[in-house]
Amino acid sequence: MRLPEMPSPSSATLRLFQSLHTWTGLLAGFALFVAFYAGAITVFQDDIAIWQNPANRSHHVETPAEGQLLIDRVIAAHPDAKARLSLQLPTETGSRYVAWWFDTAKKDWQSATLAHMDGTAKPESDLTSFINAVHYSLGIPVGGIYFMGVVSVLYCLALVSGLLIHLPRLSKDLLALRAGKNLKRLWQDAHNLIGVFSLPFHIIFATTAAVFCLYGLLLTGFDTLAYGGKLMGKINGALDVTTETPAANKSAVMLPLPELLERARQQAPDFEASALTLLNYGDANAEAAVRGNSERSLAPYGNIGVHLADGHILDTQIAGERDINHATMSGAYSLHFGSFGHYAVKWLYFVLGLMGAFLFYSGNLLWVESRRKSRQEQQGRAPYHMAQATIGVCIGTCVAISGAFVAAQLGAALNLDVPLLEREVCYGLFFCALLFAFTRPPIVAAVHLLRAAALMTFCIPLANGLLTGDYLLITPWRGDWQIFGVDAIALLMGGGFLWLARLTRRRQQAGQANSVWAMTSAPPRRVPAINTA
């Protein structure tokens, strides 16, 4: 492919952009690998939500009448929940209604289903929530989301500097993928090729992630500096579909859930409700915000506000009938999460997520190779330990997340605290992999950890079949395509890890002896810093 020649920047400017690209990539690379790998998996979170809880794989889908029964029972048992009660619909959970509220006594969010209220509930997983938390905050409970916001800003800088570095060379190197003995050049070509072709999506991911993660801090700053503490009220009014009128302290008969959902459907026939929030339930000023998606829209997220006492529509913010505030927020979410276009777009985002993880993995490897002493037996400490850290963090993340999937099925079968087991297994495997990587030569650790990732990932469909009876070859015949899909993707990814382990083993046997990737590398020594910009 021949593109128009671009003017070449000066050598000093190019060195500046190279340094900026290198160091922003290195500083943010580990966190971004975790975010992209976990993010690729969360693309299929609706399927995983059904897969993760065997007890809820029922072909009986709860009716709106059963949803109303859940609302009544929760409020009877927890009167404080009437102030704000959220309800997930079967379209979001697979087969049942799930109620959420904040317990002021326990100072924590609580959830319940009809099975919980009847005392027949079995241990349940929250695997999708956990992996999503790893995606946007690395699973760090305090400050993690803000840390990832800063990482996203560095990510934007790496994208811009990388584009400026490679833009003048696109005319001759865009489709170059030069295989041969020079593995560094092959990795460089693959890194550049993937980066350029997926650049529009990475710009979307970087900018939206920075805004989502730093949204609270940005609003707080603007509120303090420019709006005198009045901004938050304006934001809520601009983005909500309810008036949030204070309770009238006067009881009233509420619109039943079946009728509430029907009112929303009549207001927007193409709108499919997935969740709702009830405010001041049982009061004359009670309101509901019905959330859902509109078909055939690039920004499907929408909301419909309904007055619960008389059923009149308060506001409609759905595709084709919304203001710029709601359209912008809906568009940003759908572009970031790939929530439009059904499975074709999901598969595209899944592949883009894995390719993004590869970009940060390969970027670290290229940094190591750029500092390798080809004619010296001993290598510097910095590239040696960076190689160990790259193997431990990146491949360890793959092992750990696959282990969390296995723990979800094992915990349910053994009647354990499933969410706790998922986290213990995930973090335990990650730190074990990291420790293993720092106690072995990098190439040896890479081969063993890739094999461990393959084994753990193959155990996902195996555990599902053995512990639930939903074997991979049985679920399609029953029409359980979402369960089958999770198991099938695990098999494909396990095969991919084995393939990478084989390639790495070949490098181990035939690679250069004087390298941090040598099978038995000499102990690293401290060497003077080298400017390779």
Coordinates of C-alpha atoms in Angstrom, one line a residue:
M1 CA 0.0 0.0 0.0
R2 CA 1.5 3.4 -1.1
L3 CA 0.4 6.4 0.9
P4 CA 1.3 10.0 0.3
E5 CA 4.7 11.0 1.7
M6 CA 4.5 12.9 5.0
P7 CA 7.0 15.6 6.0
S8 CA 9.6 14.2 8.4
P9 CA 9.9 15.8 11.8
S10 CA 13.4 16.9 13.0
S11 CA 15.5 14.3 14.8
A12 CA 15.2 16.1 18.1
T13 CA 11.4 16.1 17.9
L14 CA 11.4 12.5 16.9
R15 CA 13.5 11.5 19.8
L16 CA 11.2 13.4 22.1
F17 CA 8.2 11.6 20.8
Q18 CA 10.0 8.3 21.0
S19 CA 10.9 8.9 24.6
L20 CA 7.3 10.0 25.4
H21 CA 5.8 6.9 23.7
T22 CA 8.3 4.6 25.4
W23 CA 7.9 5.8 29.0
T24 CA 4.2 6.4 28.9
G25 CA 3.7 3.0 27.5
L26 CA 6.0 1.4 30.1
L27 CA 4.4 3.2 33.0
A28 CA 0.9 2.4 32.0
G29 CA 1.5 -0.9 30.1
F30 CA 1.0 -3.4 32.9
A31 CA -2.3 -1.8 34.1
L32 CA -3.5 -1.5 30.6
F33 CA -2.7 -5.2 29.8
V34 CA -4.9 -6.2 32.7
A35 CA -7.6 -3.7 31.8
F36 CA -7.7 -4.8 28.1
Y37 CA -7.6 -8.6 28.9
A38 CA -10.4 -8.3 31.5
G39 CA -12.3 -5.9 29.3
A40 CA -12.2 -8.3 26.4
I41 CA -13.9 -10.9 28.6
T42 CA -16.5 -8.5 30.0
V43 CA -17.8 -8.0 26.4
F44 CA -19.6 -11.3 26.9
Q45 CA -20.7 -10.4 30.5
D46 CA -24.4 -11.2 29.7
D47 CA -23.4 -14.7 28.7
I48 CA -21.1 -15.1 31.7
A49 CA -23.8 -13.9 34.0
I50 CA -25.9 -17.0 33.0
W51 CA -22.9 -19.3 33.0
Q52 CA -21.6 -18.3 36.4
N53 CA -24.6 -19.5 38.5
P54 CA -25.6 -23.1 37.8
A55 CA -28.6 -22.8 40.2
N56 CA -30.1 -20.0 38.0
R57 CA -29.8 -21.8 34.7
S58 CA -33.5 -22.3 34.5
H59 CA -35.7 -22.3 31.4
H60 CA -38.4 -20.8 33.6
V61 CA -38.1 -17.0 33.2
E62 CA -39.7 -15.2 36.1
T63 CA -42.8 -13.1 35.2
P64 CA -43.4 -9.4 36.1
A65 CA -45.9 -10.7 38.7
E66 CA -43.0 -12.5 40.4
G67 CA -40.9 -9.4 40.2
Q68 CA -43.7 -7.5 42.0
L69 CA -43.7 -10.2 44.7
L70 CA -40.0 -9.7 45.2
I71 CA -40.5 -5.9 45.5
D72 CA -43.2 -6.4 48.2
R73 CA -41.2 -8.9 50.2
V74 CA -38.0 -6.9 50.2
I75 CA -39.7 -3.7 51.3
A76 CA -41.6 -5.6 54.0
A77 CA -38.4 -7.1 55.3
H78 CA -36.3 -3.9 54.8
P79 CA -38.4 -0.8 55.1
D80 CA -35.5 1.5 54.4
A81 CA -35.2 0.1 50.9
K82 CA -38.4 1.9 49.8
A83 CA -36.3 5.1 49.5
R84 CA -34.3 3.7 46.6
L85 CA -34.7 0.2 45.3
S86 CA -33.2 -1.1 42.1
L87 CA -34.4 -4.1 40.2
Q88 CA -32.6 -6.1 37.5
L89 CA -35.0 -7.8 35.0
P90 CA -34.6 -11.3 33.5
T91 CA -33.4 -9.7 30.3
E92 CA -30.3 -8.7 32.2
T93 CA -29.8 -11.7 34.5
G94 CA -31.0 -14.6 32.4
S95 CA -34.1 -15.8 34.2
R96 CA -34.9 -14.0 37.4
Y97 CA -35.5 -10.6 39.1
V98 CA -32.8 -9.3 41.4
A99 CA -33.4 -6.5 43.9
W100 CA -30.6 -4.1 45.1
W101 CA -30.7 -1.6 47.9
F102 CA -28.3 0.2 50.3
D103 CA -28.6 -1.1 53.8
T104 CA -28.0 1.9 56.1
A105 CA -27.4 -0.3 59.2
K106 CA -24.8 -2.5 57.5
K107 CA -23.6 0.5 55.4
D108 CA -23.3 -1.7 52.3
W109 CA -25.3 -2.7 49.2
Q110 CA -27.5 -5.8 49.6
S111 CA -29.2 -7.9 46.9
A112 CA -32.0 -10.5 47.0
T113 CA -34.0 -12.8 44.7
L114 CA -37.2 -14.6 45.5
A115 CA -35.1 -17.6 46.4
H116 CA -33.3 -15.5 49.0
M117 CA -36.5 -14.3 50.4
D118 CA -37.9 -17.9 50.6
G119 CA -34.6 -19.2 52.1
T120 CA -34.0 -21.6 49.3
A121 CA -31.1 -19.7 47.6
K122 CA -27.8 -21.4 46.9
P123 CA -24.4 -19.8 46.9
E124 CA -24.1 -17.4 44.0
S125 CA -21.2 -16.0 42.0
D126 CA -20.6 -12.4 41.1
L127 CA -17.9 -13.2 38.6
T128 CA -19.0 -10.6 36.0
S129 CA -18.9 -7.8 38.6
F130 CA -15.5 -8.9 39.8
I131 CA -14.0 -9.1 36.3
N132 CA -15.5 -5.8 35.4
A133 CA -14.0 -4.3 38.6
V134 CA -10.6 -5.7 37.5
H135 CA -11.2 -4.1 34.2
Y136 CA -11.8 -0.6 35.4
S137 CA -10.0 -0.5 38.8
L138 CA -7.6 -3.5 38.7
G139 CA -9.8 -4.8 41.6
I140 CA -8.4 -2.2 43.9
P141 CA -11.3 -1.2 46.2
V142 CA -10.1 2.3 47.2
G143 CA -8.7 4.6 44.6
G144 CA -8.3 2.0 41.9
I145 CA -10.7 3.7 39.5
Y146 CA -8.8 7.0 39.9
F147 CA -5.5 5.3 39.3
M148 CA -6.9 3.8 36.1
G149 CA -8.1 7.3 35.1
V150 CA -4.5 8.5 35.3
V151 CA -3.3 5.4 33.4
S152 CA -5.9 6.3 30.7
V153 CA -4.4 9.8 30.3
L154 CA -1.0 8.2 29.9
Y155 CA -2.5 5.9 27.4
C156 CA -3.8 8.9 25.4
L157 CA -0.2 10.3 25.4
A158 CA 1.2 7.0 24.2
L159 CA -1.3 6.9 21.3
V160 CA -0.6 10.4 20.1
S161 CA 3.2 10.1 20.4
G162 CA 3.1 6.6 18.7
L163 CA 1.1 8.0 15.8
L164 CA 3.5 11.0 15.3
I165 CA 6.5 8.6 15.4
H166 CA 5.1 6.2 12.7
L167 CA 3.1 8.6 10.6
P168 CA 6.0 9.6 8.3
R169 CA 6.8 5.9 7.7
L170 CA 3.3 4.6 6.9
S171 CA 3.9 4.9 3.2
K172 CA 6.4 2.1 3.2
D173 CA 5.8 0.2 6.4
L174 CA 2.0 0.1 6.9
L175 CA 1.6 -3.5 5.7
A176 CA 5.1 -4.7 6.5
L177 CA 5.3 -7.9 8.5
R178 CA 8.8 -9.1 8.0
A179 CA 9.3 -12.7 9.2
G180 CA 12.8 -14.0 9.5
K181 CA 15.7 -14.4 11.9
N182 CA 15.3 -10.8 13.2
L183 CA 12.5 -11.5 15.7
K184 CA 12.7 -8.0 17.1
R185 CA 11.8 -6.6 13.7
L186 CA 8.9 -9.0 13.4
W187 CA 7.6 -8.0 16.9
Q188 CA 8.0 -4.3 15.9
D189 CA 6.1 -4.8 12.7
A190 CA 3.3 -6.7 14.4
H191 CA 3.1 -4.0 17.2
N192 CA 3.0 -1.2 14.6
L193 CA 0.5 -2.9 12.3
I194 CA -2.0 -3.7 15.1
G195 CA -1.6 -0.3 16.7
V196 CA -2.3 1.6 13.4
F197 CA -5.3 -0.4 12.3
S198 CA -6.9 -0.4 15.7
L199 CA -6.0 3.2 16.4
P200 CA -9.6 4.6 16.1
F201 CA -10.9 2.1 18.6
H202 CA -8.0 2.8 21.0
I203 CA -8.7 6.5 20.8
I204 CA -12.3 5.7 21.8
F205 CA -11.2 3.4 24.7
A206 CA -8.6 5.9 26.0
T207 CA -10.8 9.0 26.0
T208 CA -14.0 7.4 27.3
A209 CA -12.0 5.5 30.0
A210 CA -10.3 8.6 31.2
V211 CA -13.7 10.4 31.5
F212 CA -15.5 7.5 33.2
C213 CA -12.7 7.0 35.7
L214 CA -12.1 10.6 36.5
Y215 CA -15.7 11.8 36.1
G216 CA -16.2 12.2 39.9
L217 CA -13.0 14.1 40.4
L218 CA -13.7 16.4 37.4
L219 CA -17.2 17.2 38.6
T220 CA -16.0 17.9 42.1
G221 CA -13.3 20.2 40.9
F222 CA -15.7 22.2 38.6
D223 CA -18.3 22.2 41.4
T224 CA -15.8 23.7 43.9
L225 CA -14.0 26.2 41.6
A226 CA -16.8 27.4 39.3
Y227 CA -20.3 26.5 40.4
G228 CA -20.2 27.2 44.2
G229 CA -21.5 23.7 45.1
K230 CA -24.5 23.8 42.8
L231 CA -23.2 21.7 39.9
M232 CA -24.1 18.3 41.2
G233 CA -27.8 19.2 41.4
K234 CA -27.6 20.5 37.8
I235 CA -25.9 17.3 36.6
N236 CA -28.6 15.1 38.2
G237 CA -31.3 17.2 36.7
A238 CA -29.7 17.0 33.3
L239 CA -29.2 13.3 33.2
D240 CA -32.1 11.8 35.2
V241 CA -35.6 11.1 33.9
T242 CA -37.2 11.5 37.4
T243 CA -37.8 14.7 39.2
E244 CA -36.6 13.3 42.5
T245 CA -39.4 15.2 44.3
P246 CA -39.2 14.7 48.1
A247 CA -41.5 12.2 49.6
A248 CA -45.0 13.6 50.4
N249 CA -45.3 11.3 53.4
K250 CA -48.6 10.3 52.1
S251 CA -49.2 6.7 51.2
A252 CA -50.6 5.8 47.8
V253 CA -51.3 2.7 45.7
M254 CA -48.4 1.9 43.4
L255 CA -48.6 1.0 39.8
P256 CA -48.0 -2.8 39.7
L257 CA -44.7 -3.9 38.0
P258 CA -46.5 -5.6 35.0
E259 CA -48.4 -2.4 34.3
L260 CA -45.3 -0.2 34.8
L261 CA -43.4 -2.2 32.2
E262 CA -46.3 -2.1 29.9
R263 CA -46.5 1.7 30.2
A264 CA -42.8 1.9 29.2
R265 CA -43.4 -0.5 26.3
Q266 CA -46.3 1.5 25.0
Q267 CA -44.2 4.7 25.2
A268 CA -41.4 3.1 23.1
P269 CA -42.3 -0.2 21.4
D270 CA -38.7 -0.8 20.3
F271 CA -37.4 -0.2 23.9
E272 CA -36.5 -3.3 25.9
A273 CA -36.4 -2.7 29.6
S274 CA -33.5 -4.4 31.5
A275 CA -33.6 -2.7 34.9
L276 CA -35.4 0.0 36.9
T277 CA -35.0 2.1 40.0
L278 CA -37.9 2.9 42.4
L279 CA -37.8 6.1 44.4
N280 CA -39.9 6.6 47.6
Y281 CA -41.9 3.5 46.9
G282 CA -45.4 3.5 48.4
D283 CA -45.5 7.3 48.6
A284 CA -47.7 9.7 46.6
N285 CA -44.6 11.2 45.0
A286 CA -43.0 7.8 44.1
E287 CA -41.3 7.6 40.8
A288 CA -39.5 5.0 38.7
A289 CA -36.7 5.2 36.2
V290 CA -36.9 2.4 33.7
R291 CA -33.6 1.6 32.0
G292 CA -33.1 -0.4 28.8
N293 CA -31.9 -0.5 25.2
S294 CA -33.4 0.4 21.9
E295 CA -32.8 -1.9 18.9
R296 CA -31.1 -0.7 15.8
S297 CA -29.3 2.2 17.5
L298 CA -25.6 3.0 17.8
A299 CA -26.4 4.4 21.2
P300 CA -28.9 2.0 22.6
Y301 CA -28.9 2.9 26.3
G302 CA -32.1 4.9 27.3
N303 CA -34.4 5.7 30.2
I304 CA -38.1 6.3 30.7
G305 CA -39.4 8.1 33.8
V306 CA -42.8 7.0 35.2
H307 CA -44.9 8.4 38.1
L308 CA -45.8 5.3 40.2
A309 CA -49.0 6.7 41.7
D310 CA -50.9 7.5 38.5
G311 CA -48.6 6.0 35.8
H312 CA -48.0 9.2 33.7
I313 CA -44.7 9.5 31.8
L314 CA -42.3 11.9 33.4
D315 CA -39.6 11.9 30.7
T316 CA -38.5 9.9 27.8
Q317 CA -34.8 9.7 26.9
I318 CA -34.4 7.0 24.3
A319 CA -32.9 6.7 20.8
G320 CA -34.5 9.4 18.6
E321 CA -36.2 11.1 21.5
R322 CA -33.5 12.4 23.8
D323 CA -31.5 15.6 24.4
I324 CA -27.8 16.1 23.8
N325 CA -26.8 15.2 27.4
H326 CA -28.4 11.7 27.3
A327 CA -27.3 11.1 23.7
T328 CA -23.7 11.9 24.6
M329 CA -23.6 9.7 27.6
S330 CA -25.4 6.8 25.9
G331 CA -23.0 7.1 22.9
A332 CA -19.9 7.1 25.1
Y333 CA -21.0 4.0 27.0
S334 CA -22.0 2.1 23.9
L335 CA -18.8 2.9 22.1
H336 CA -16.7 1.9 25.0
F337 CA -18.5 -1.4 25.8
G338 CA -19.6 -2.4 22.3
S339 CA -23.2 -2.7 23.3
F340 CA -24.6 -2.2 19.8
G341 CA -24.8 -4.5 16.9
H342 CA -25.3 -7.8 18.8
Y343 CA -22.7 -10.6 18.6
A344 CA -20.9 -9.3 15.5
V345 CA -19.8 -6.2 17.4
K346 CA -19.2 -8.2 20.6
W347 CA -16.7 -10.5 18.7
L348 CA -15.1 -7.4 17.1
Y349 CA -14.6 -5.8 20.6
F350 CA -13.4 -9.1 22.0
V351 CA -10.7 -9.4 19.3
L352 CA -9.8 -5.7 19.7
G353 CA -9.4 -6.2 23.5
L354 CA -7.0 -9.1 23.0
M355 CA -5.1 -7.2 20.4
G356 CA -4.9 -4.3 22.8
A357 CA -3.4 -6.5 25.4
F358 CA -0.9 -7.8 22.9
L359 CA 0.1 -4.2 22.1
F360 CA 1.2 -3.6 25.7
Y361 CA 2.8 -7.0 26.1
S362 CA 4.8 -6.6 22.9
G363 CA 5.7 -3.0 23.8
N364 CA 7.4 -4.2 26.9
L365 CA 9.2 -7.0 25.0
L366 CA 10.4 -4.4 22.4
W367 CA 11.8 -2.3 25.2
V368 CA 13.7 -5.3 26.6
E369 CA 15.0 -6.2 23.2
S370 CA 16.2 -2.6 22.5
R371 CA 18.4 -2.8 25.6
R372 CA 19.8 -6.3 24.9
K373 CA 23.5 -6.7 24.6
S374 CA 23.9 -9.0 21.6
R375 CA 27.6 -9.6 22.1
Q376 CA 27.7 -9.9 25.9
E377 CA 26.9 -12.9 28.0
Q378 CA 25.6 -10.9 30.9
Q379 CA 22.6 -8.5 30.5
G380 CA 21.7 -5.5 32.5
R381 CA 19.4 -5.7 35.4
A382 CA 16.7 -3.4 34.0
P383 CA 15.9 -5.4 30.9
Y384 CA 16.2 -8.7 32.7
H385 CA 13.8 -7.7 35.5
M386 CA 11.5 -6.0 33.1
A387 CA 11.3 -9.3 31.2
Q388 CA 10.4 -11.1 34.4
A389 CA 7.8 -8.6 35.4
T390 CA 6.2 -8.7 31.9
I391 CA 5.9 -12.4 32.0
G392 CA 4.6 -12.5 35.6
V393 CA 2.1 -9.7 35.3
C394 CA 0.7 -10.4 31.8
I395 CA 0.6 -14.2 31.7
G396 CA -0.2 -14.3 35.5
T397 CA -3.3 -12.2 34.8
C398 CA -4.4 -14.8 32.2
V399 CA -3.9 -17.7 34.7
A400 CA -5.6 -15.8 37.5
I401 CA -8.8 -14.8 35.6
S402 CA -9.2 -18.3 34.2
G403 CA -8.8 -19.6 37.8
A404 CA -11.7 -17.3 38.9
F405 CA -14.0 -18.9 36.4
V406 CA -13.1 -22.4 37.7
A407 CA -13.6 -21.1 41.3
A408 CA -17.1 -19.9 40.4
Q409 CA -18.2 -23.5 39.6
L410 CA -16.2 -25.2 42.4
G411 CA -17.5 -22.8 45.1
A412 CA -21.1 -23.4 44.1
A413 CA -20.6 -27.2 44.1
L414 CA -19.0 -27.1 47.6
N415 CA -21.5 -24.6 49.0
L416 CA -18.8 -22.1 49.8
D417 CA -18.7 -18.3 49.8
V418 CA -18.4 -18.1 46.0
P419 CA -17.4 -14.4 45.6
L420 CA -14.7 -14.7 48.3
L421 CA -13.4 -17.9 46.7
E422 CA -13.2 -16.3 43.3
R423 CA -11.2 -13.4 44.6
E424 CA -8.9 -15.6 46.7
V425 CA -8.1 -17.9 43.8
C426 CA -7.6 -15.0 41.4
Y427 CA -5.3 -13.0 43.5
G428 CA -3.5 -16.1 44.8
L429 CA -2.8 -17.4 41.3
F430 CA -1.6 -14.0 40.2
F431 CA 0.9 -13.5 42.9
C432 CA 2.1 -17.1 42.7
A433 CA 2.7 -16.5 38.9
L434 CA 4.5 -13.2 39.7
L435 CA 6.7 -14.9 42.3
F436 CA 7.4 -17.8 39.9
A437 CA 8.4 -15.4 37.1
F438 CA 11.0 -13.6 39.4
T439 CA 12.6 -16.9 40.5
R440 CA 13.2 -18.3 37.0
P441 CA 14.9 -17.1 33.8
P442 CA 12.2 -15.2 31.8
I443 CA 12.0 -17.7 29.0
V444 CA 11.6 -20.6 31.3
A445 CA 8.9 -18.8 33.3
A446 CA 7.1 -17.8 30.1
V447 CA 6.8 -21.4 28.9
H448 CA 5.6 -22.8 32.1
L449 CA 3.1 -20.0 32.8
L450 CA 1.7 -20.2 29.3
R451 CA 1.1 -23.9 29.8
A452 CA -0.5 -23.1 33.2
A453 CA -2.7 -20.6 31.5
A454 CA -3.7 -23.2 28.9
L455 CA -4.4 -25.8 31.6
M456 CA -6.4 -23.4 33.8
T457 CA -8.5 -22.2 30.8
F458 CA -9.2 -25.7 29.6
C459 CA -10.5 -26.4 33.1
I460 CA -13.3 -23.9 32.6
P461 CA -15.5 -26.1 30.4
L462 CA -14.3 -29.2 32.3
A463 CA -15.4 -27.8 35.7
N464 CA -18.7 -26.7 34.2
G465 CA -19.4 -30.1 32.7
L466 CA -18.3 -32.2 35.7
L467 CA -19.9 -30.0 38.4
T468 CA -23.1 -29.1 36.7
G469 CA -23.7 -31.7 34.0
D470 CA -23.8 -29.0 31.3
Y471 CA -21.2 -30.5 29.1
L472 CA -19.9 -28.7 26.0
L473 CA -21.6 -31.1 23.5
I474 CA -24.9 -31.2 25.4
T475 CA -25.7 -27.5 25.8
P476 CA -26.2 -26.7 22.1
W477 CA -28.8 -29.5 21.8
R478 CA -30.8 -27.9 24.6
G479 CA -30.5 -24.4 23.1
D480 CA -28.2 -23.2 25.9
W481 CA -26.0 -21.2 23.5
Q482 CA -24.8 -18.7 26.0
I483 CA -23.4 -21.5 28.3
F484 CA -22.0 -23.2 25.2
G485 CA -20.4 -20.0 24.1
V486 CA -18.5 -19.4 27.3
D487 CA -17.1 -23.0 27.3
A488 CA -16.2 -22.8 23.6
I489 CA -14.3 -19.5 23.9
A490 CA -12.4 -21.0 26.8
L491 CA -11.4 -23.9 24.6
L492 CA -10.2 -21.6 21.9
M493 CA -8.2 -19.4 24.3
G494 CA -6.7 -22.5 25.9
G495 CA -5.6 -23.6 22.5
G496 CA -4.1 -20.2 21.9
F497 CA -2.1 -20.3 25.1
L498 CA -0.7 -23.7 24.1
W499 CA 0.3 -22.4 20.7
L500 CA 2.1 -19.5 22.3
A501 CA 3.8 -21.9 24.7
R502 CA 5.0 -23.9 21.8
L503 CA 6.4 -20.8 20.0
T504 CA 8.1 -19.7 23.2
R505 CA 9.6 -23.1 23.7
R506 CA 11.0 -23.0 20.2
R507 CA 12.6 -19.6 21.0
Q508 CA 14.0 -21.1 24.2
Q509 CA 15.7 -23.9 22.2
A510 CA 16.9 -21.9 19.1
G511 CA 17.2 -18.4 20.4
Q512 CA 20.4 -16.5 20.9
A513 CA 22.4 -17.5 23.9
N514 CA 23.4 -13.9 24.9
S515 CA 19.9 -12.7 25.7
V516 CA 17.6 -12.2 28.6
W517 CA 15.5 -14.8 26.8
A518 CA 18.3 -17.4 27.0
M519 CA 17.3 -20.7 28.7
T520 CA 20.0 -20.3 31.4
S521 CA 20.9 -16.7 31.4
A522 CA 23.8 -15.4 33.4
P523 CA 22.9 -13.4 36.5
P524 CA 22.1 -9.8 35.5
R525 CA 24.6 -7.2 36.4
R526 CA 24.2 -3.4 36.8
V527 CA 25.2 -1.6 33.7
P528 CA 25.2 2.2 32.9
A529 CA 21.9 3.5 31.6
I530 CA 21.8 3.7 27.8
N531 CA 19.9 6.3 25.9
T532 CA 18.4 4.4 22.9
A533 CA 16.0 7.1 21.9

